[in-house]
C-alpha cells in the first residue's frame, strides 16, 4: 500500500491541471493573432477565402475559450486549496499580476463577443477588423501577466524576508524581475508559433486526404509563413533564455545539460543517459556550445552541478524535456522556413506530400514542445516553489483527500477534452469549406 502524501498528490494534481490548461491557454494566446492576419489579408486582397478563414477560426476558437475558462478557474482554486502556505506568503506579492490577468481576460472576452456577432454589420470591413485588435492585445496581456507570476517564482524580488515572512512588498518590483523579459517573450512567441502550426496542420491534413481546394492552399501559406517568422523569433529568445539561466539559475542550466564540472569551453550534451556515478553515456556532444549559449563566447565559464548542494538540485531527468523542446523547435523552424522558401521559388511545389506530412506532424509536436517546456520550467525549479525562499513541500497543504480531488479532476478533464474534440469535429464536418463558399457566393449574387 502507498502511504498518503498530500504534497505528492498536490503536485500531481497541479501538474495535471496545468498540463491540460496549457493546451487551451496556448491556443487562446495565439489563435486571435492568426484570425487577425487572415481577416487583414481578406481585406487587403479583397479575397473571400481569407475572410472565411477568419470566420471559421473564430468559430472554433470560441469553443476552446470556453474550456480554457473552466481549467483556468480550476487553477485559481487549486492555488488556494493545494498551496495555502505559498499563497499566504506570496499572495500580496503576486496579487497584482493575477488581478491584471483576470482584467485582461475580461477585456478580451468583451471584444471577442462583439467581434463574433458583428460580421457584415459595418459599412466597411476595416471597422470590423479593428475589433479583433483588442482581442489580440487582451490575449497577449493575459499571457504577460500570468507568466510574470511564474517569473517571480523563479527569481523572487520586491520584498524583504523577515523571520520567514514576506514584508515591505513592492508588487511592481516583484512583477518586473530579471526572469520576466525572457520568460514572457518565450511564452508569447511559442504560443504564436504553436497556434500557426495547429492551423497549418488542419490545412495539411485536408490536402493529404486529397482536398486540393485553393482555400486550404491559402490557409497553409498564411500559417507557414507566419510560423517561419515566429520560429526564428523563438530561436532568438531561446538564446537569450540560456544566458538568463546562466546568470540567475545556473543549477537549472547545469541540470538541463548534465553539466557536472565547472569549466569554460563547456560542450552541449544532447541525449544519452546517466550512470549511477553520474557519467554521461551515448550522448552527442557539441564542443563549446554550452559556453556559447551561456555567455556568447567559447571561454565562458559554466558552473557545474557539483558546485551546488545536492539536496537543492532539480531532478536530472529535466535534461530530456529540455532536449525534446529544443529538437521540436528546430524541426518546426526547418519545416516552416522550407515551406516559405519553396513558396517564393518559381517552379517549386511547397504542397508536396512529404512536406505536407511534416506540417501535419508539426501541430501535435508543437504542443508537445509547449508541454515539455513547461515541465522543464517548473520541475527545473525544484525543490523550490519560490526559488531560494520556500520549498515546495513547505507551500503545500497537509489536508486529506487530495487524492480524491485528483481523480475527480482527471475525470473532468477527460470529459472536457472529449467534448471539445467532438464539438469542433462536428462543427466543421457539417459546414465544410466548399459549402460555406457556395453560400457566400449565392448571398453575394442575391445582394447584387
PDB file of C-alpha atoms in Angstrom, residues 46-176:
ATOM      1  CA  UNK A  46     -10.441  41.532 -51.353  1.00  0.00           C
ATOM      2  CA  UNK A  47     -10.279  37.744 -51.049  1.00  0.00           C
ATOM      3  CA  UNK A  48     -13.293  35.901 -49.561  1.00  0.00           C
ATOM      4  CA  UNK A  49     -11.147  32.848 -48.822  1.00  0.00           C
ATOM      5  CA  UNK A  50      -9.139  34.681 -46.161  1.00  0.00           C
ATOM      6  CA  UNK A  51     -12.281  36.275 -44.743  1.00  0.00           C
ATOM      7  CA  UNK A  52     -13.875  32.830 -44.444  1.00  0.00           C
ATOM      8  CA  UNK A  53     -10.686  31.614 -42.789  1.00  0.00           C
ATOM      9  CA  UNK A  54     -11.048  34.260 -40.097  1.00  0.00           C
ATOM     10  CA  UNK A  55     -14.719  33.353 -39.581  1.00  0.00           C
ATOM     11  CA  UNK A  56     -14.078  29.619 -39.276  1.00  0.00           C
ATOM     12  CA  UNK A  57     -11.069  30.027 -36.996  1.00  0.00           C
ATOM     13  CA  UNK A  58     -13.024  32.419 -34.757  1.00  0.00           C
ATOM     14  CA  UNK A  59     -15.897  29.929 -34.575  1.00  0.00           C
ATOM     15  CA  UNK A  60     -13.597  27.156 -33.378  1.00  0.00           C
ATOM     16  CA  UNK A  61     -11.685  29.496 -31.108  1.00  0.00           C
ATOM     17  CA  UNK A  62     -14.740  30.309 -29.008  1.00  0.00           C
ATOM     18  CA  UNK A  63     -15.156  26.608 -28.125  1.00  0.00           C
ATOM     19  CA  UNK A  64     -11.582  26.373 -26.849  1.00  0.00           C
ATOM     20  CA  UNK A  65     -12.049  29.612 -24.891  1.00  0.00           C
ATOM     21  CA  UNK A  66     -14.984  28.048 -23.031  1.00  0.00           C
ATOM     22  CA  UNK A  67     -12.860  25.067 -21.960  1.00  0.00           C
ATOM     23  CA  UNK A  68      -9.940  27.346 -21.094  1.00  0.00           C
ATOM     24  CA  UNK A  69     -12.157  29.342 -18.730  1.00  0.00           C
ATOM     25  CA  UNK A  70     -13.020  26.179 -16.796  1.00  0.00           C
ATOM     26  CA  UNK A  71      -9.427  24.993 -16.494  1.00  0.00           C
ATOM     27  CA  UNK A  72      -8.171  28.485 -15.682  1.00  0.00           C
ATOM     28  CA  UNK A  73     -10.727  28.772 -12.884  1.00  0.00           C
ATOM     29  CA  UNK A  74      -9.602  25.359 -11.576  1.00  0.00           C
ATOM     30  CA  UNK A  75      -6.006  26.603 -11.376  1.00  0.00           C
ATOM     31  CA  UNK A  76      -7.086  29.638  -9.355  1.00  0.00           C
ATOM     32  CA  UNK A  77      -8.983  27.445  -6.910  1.00  0.00           C
ATOM     33  CA  UNK A  78      -6.174  24.923  -6.619  1.00  0.00           C
ATOM     34  CA  UNK A  79      -3.621  27.599  -5.760  1.00  0.00           C
ATOM     35  CA  UNK A  80      -5.621  28.417  -2.634  1.00  0.00           C
ATOM     36  CA  UNK A  81      -6.651  24.846  -1.797  1.00  0.00           C
ATOM     37  CA  UNK A  82      -3.435  22.969  -2.528  1.00  0.00           C
ATOM     38  CA  UNK A  83      -0.814  25.634  -1.827  1.00  0.00           C
ATOM     39  CA  UNK A  84      -2.208  27.699   1.082  1.00  0.00           C
ATOM     40  CA  UNK A  85       1.176  28.445   2.667  1.00  0.00           C
ATOM     41  CA  UNK A  86       2.538  29.652  -0.661  1.00  0.00           C
ATOM     42  CA  UNK A  87      -0.475  31.915  -1.180  1.00  0.00           C
ATOM     43  CA  UNK A  88      -0.254  33.224   2.381  1.00  0.00           C
ATOM     44  CA  UNK A  89       3.424  34.070   1.914  1.00  0.00           C
ATOM     45  CA  UNK A  90       3.319  35.366  -1.655  1.00  0.00           C
ATOM     46  CA  UNK A  91      -0.315  36.369  -2.165  1.00  0.00           C
ATOM     47  CA  UNK A  92       0.282  40.101  -1.715  1.00  0.00           C
ATOM     48  CA  UNK A  93       3.343  39.929  -3.955  1.00  0.00           C
ATOM     49  CA  UNK A  94       1.706  38.188  -6.921  1.00  0.00           C
ATOM     50  CA  UNK A  95      -1.784  39.596  -6.376  1.00  0.00           C
ATOM     51  CA  UNK A  96      -1.312  42.474  -8.833  1.00  0.00           C
ATOM     52  CA  UNK A  97      -0.398  40.411 -11.936  1.00  0.00           C
ATOM     53  CA  UNK A  98      -3.067  37.813 -11.105  1.00  0.00           C
ATOM     54  CA  UNK A  99      -5.705  40.537 -10.905  1.00  0.00           C
ATOM     55  CA  UNK A 100      -4.435  42.126 -14.111  1.00  0.00           C
ATOM     56  CA  UNK A 101      -4.594  38.739 -15.855  1.00  0.00           C
ATOM     57  CA  UNK A 102      -8.298  38.477 -14.976  1.00  0.00           C
ATOM     58  CA  UNK A 103      -8.854  42.059 -16.161  1.00  0.00           C
ATOM     59  CA  UNK A 104      -7.066  41.300 -19.454  1.00  0.00           C
ATOM     60  CA  UNK A 105      -9.242  38.230 -19.971  1.00  0.00           C
ATOM     61  CA  UNK A 106     -12.467  40.190 -19.446  1.00  0.00           C
ATOM     62  CA  UNK A 107     -11.177  42.879 -21.799  1.00  0.00           C
ATOM     63  CA  UNK A 108     -10.545  40.182 -24.410  1.00  0.00           C
ATOM     64  CA  UNK A 109     -13.894  38.434 -23.818  1.00  0.00           C
ATOM     65  CA  UNK A 110     -15.939  41.623 -24.230  1.00  0.00           C
ATOM     66  CA  UNK A 111     -14.427  42.476 -27.599  1.00  0.00           C
ATOM     67  CA  UNK A 112     -14.484  38.824 -28.707  1.00  0.00           C
ATOM     68  CA  UNK A 113     -18.249  38.737 -28.187  1.00  0.00           C
ATOM     69  CA  UNK A 114     -18.720  41.951 -30.142  1.00  0.00           C
ATOM     70  CA  UNK A 115     -16.395  40.691 -32.887  1.00  0.00           C
ATOM     71  CA  UNK A 116     -18.267  37.399 -33.311  1.00  0.00           C
ATOM     72  CA  UNK A 117     -21.725  38.954 -33.537  1.00  0.00           C
ATOM     73  CA  UNK A 118     -20.959  41.883 -35.831  1.00  0.00           C
ATOM     74  CA  UNK A 119     -19.792  40.165 -39.032  1.00  0.00           C
ATOM     75  CA  UNK A 120     -21.140  42.047 -42.083  1.00  0.00           C
ATOM     76  CA  UNK A 121     -22.777  44.709 -39.905  1.00  0.00           C
ATOM     77  CA  UNK A 122     -20.399  47.555 -40.730  1.00  0.00           C
ATOM     78  CA  UNK A 123     -20.248  49.648 -43.869  1.00  0.00           C
ATOM     79  CA  UNK A 124     -16.526  48.971 -44.187  1.00  0.00           C
ATOM     80  CA  UNK A 125     -14.796  45.680 -43.377  1.00  0.00           C
ATOM     81  CA  UNK A 126     -11.931  47.534 -41.732  1.00  0.00           C
ATOM     82  CA  UNK A 127     -14.167  48.642 -38.846  1.00  0.00           C
ATOM     83  CA  UNK A 128     -14.952  45.042 -38.031  1.00  0.00           C
ATOM     84  CA  UNK A 129     -11.267  44.126 -38.300  1.00  0.00           C
ATOM     85  CA  UNK A 130     -10.430  46.754 -35.668  1.00  0.00           C
ATOM     86  CA  UNK A 131     -12.489  44.765 -33.142  1.00  0.00           C
ATOM     87  CA  UNK A 132     -10.053  41.834 -33.255  1.00  0.00           C
ATOM     88  CA  UNK A 133      -7.144  44.067 -32.204  1.00  0.00           C
ATOM     89  CA  UNK A 134      -8.317  44.360 -28.557  1.00  0.00           C
ATOM     90  CA  UNK A 135      -8.824  40.580 -28.540  1.00  0.00           C
ATOM     91  CA  UNK A 136      -5.205  40.053 -29.614  1.00  0.00           C
ATOM     92  CA  UNK A 137      -3.997  42.598 -27.044  1.00  0.00           C
ATOM     93  CA  UNK A 138      -6.099  41.065 -24.260  1.00  0.00           C
ATOM     94  CA  UNK A 139      -4.972  37.510 -25.028  1.00  0.00           C
ATOM     95  CA  UNK A 140      -1.317  38.504 -25.144  1.00  0.00           C
ATOM     96  CA  UNK A 141      -1.665  40.627 -21.998  1.00  0.00           C
ATOM     97  CA  UNK A 142      -3.147  37.626 -20.162  1.00  0.00           C
ATOM     98  CA  UNK A 143      -0.037  35.622 -21.040  1.00  0.00           C
ATOM     99  CA  UNK A 144       2.161  38.546 -19.978  1.00  0.00           C
ATOM    100  CA  UNK A 145       0.659  38.908 -16.510  1.00  0.00           C
ATOM    101  CA  UNK A 146       0.313  35.226 -15.604  1.00  0.00           C
ATOM    102  CA  UNK A 147       3.828  34.445 -16.832  1.00  0.00           C
ATOM    103  CA  UNK A 148       5.201  37.249 -14.668  1.00  0.00           C
ATOM    104  CA  UNK A 149       3.877  35.282 -11.670  1.00  0.00           C
ATOM    105  CA  UNK A 150       5.911  32.281 -12.781  1.00  0.00           C
ATOM    106  CA  UNK A 151       8.903  34.550 -13.365  1.00  0.00           C
ATOM    107  CA  UNK A 152       8.621  35.788  -9.755  1.00  0.00           C
ATOM    108  CA  UNK A 153       8.657  32.182  -8.512  1.00  0.00           C
ATOM    109  CA  UNK A 154      11.954  31.674 -10.367  1.00  0.00           C
ATOM    110  CA  UNK A 155      13.646  34.967  -9.412  1.00  0.00           C
ATOM    111  CA  UNK A 156      11.737  36.368  -6.409  1.00  0.00           C
ATOM    112  CA  UNK A 157      12.237  40.031  -5.585  1.00  0.00           C
ATOM    113  CA  UNK A 158      10.209  43.030  -4.438  1.00  0.00           C
ATOM    114  CA  UNK A 159      10.042  42.115  -0.730  1.00  0.00           C
ATOM    115  CA  UNK A 160      12.035  41.748   2.456  1.00  0.00           C
ATOM    116  CA  UNK A 161      12.156  38.319   4.114  1.00  0.00           C
ATOM    117  CA  UNK A 162      11.775  38.783   7.889  1.00  0.00           C
ATOM    118  CA  UNK A 163      11.512  35.628  10.029  1.00  0.00           C
ATOM    119  CA  UNK A 164      10.158  33.703   7.075  1.00  0.00           C
ATOM    120  CA  UNK A 165       7.519  36.345   6.296  1.00  0.00           C
ATOM    121  CA  UNK A 166       7.498  38.471   3.127  1.00  0.00           C
ATOM    122  CA  UNK A 167       7.309  42.138   4.138  1.00  0.00           C
ATOM    123  CA  UNK A 168       7.771  45.617   2.574  1.00  0.00           C
ATOM    124  CA  UNK A 169       6.254  44.288  -0.634  1.00  0.00           C
ATOM    125  CA  UNK A 170       6.576  46.083  -3.963  1.00  0.00           C
ATOM    126  CA  UNK A 171       4.261  44.316  -6.453  1.00  0.00           C
ATOM    127  CA  UNK A 172       5.766  46.119  -9.454  1.00  0.00           C
ATOM    128  CA  UNK A 173       9.313  45.147  -8.477  1.00  0.00           C
ATOM    129  CA  UNK A 174       8.123  41.560  -7.990  1.00  0.00           C
ATOM    130  CA  UNK A 175       6.396  41.506 -11.370  1.00  0.00           C
ATOM    131  CA  UNK A 176       9.290  43.032 -13.340  1.00  0.00           C
TER     132      UNK A 176
END
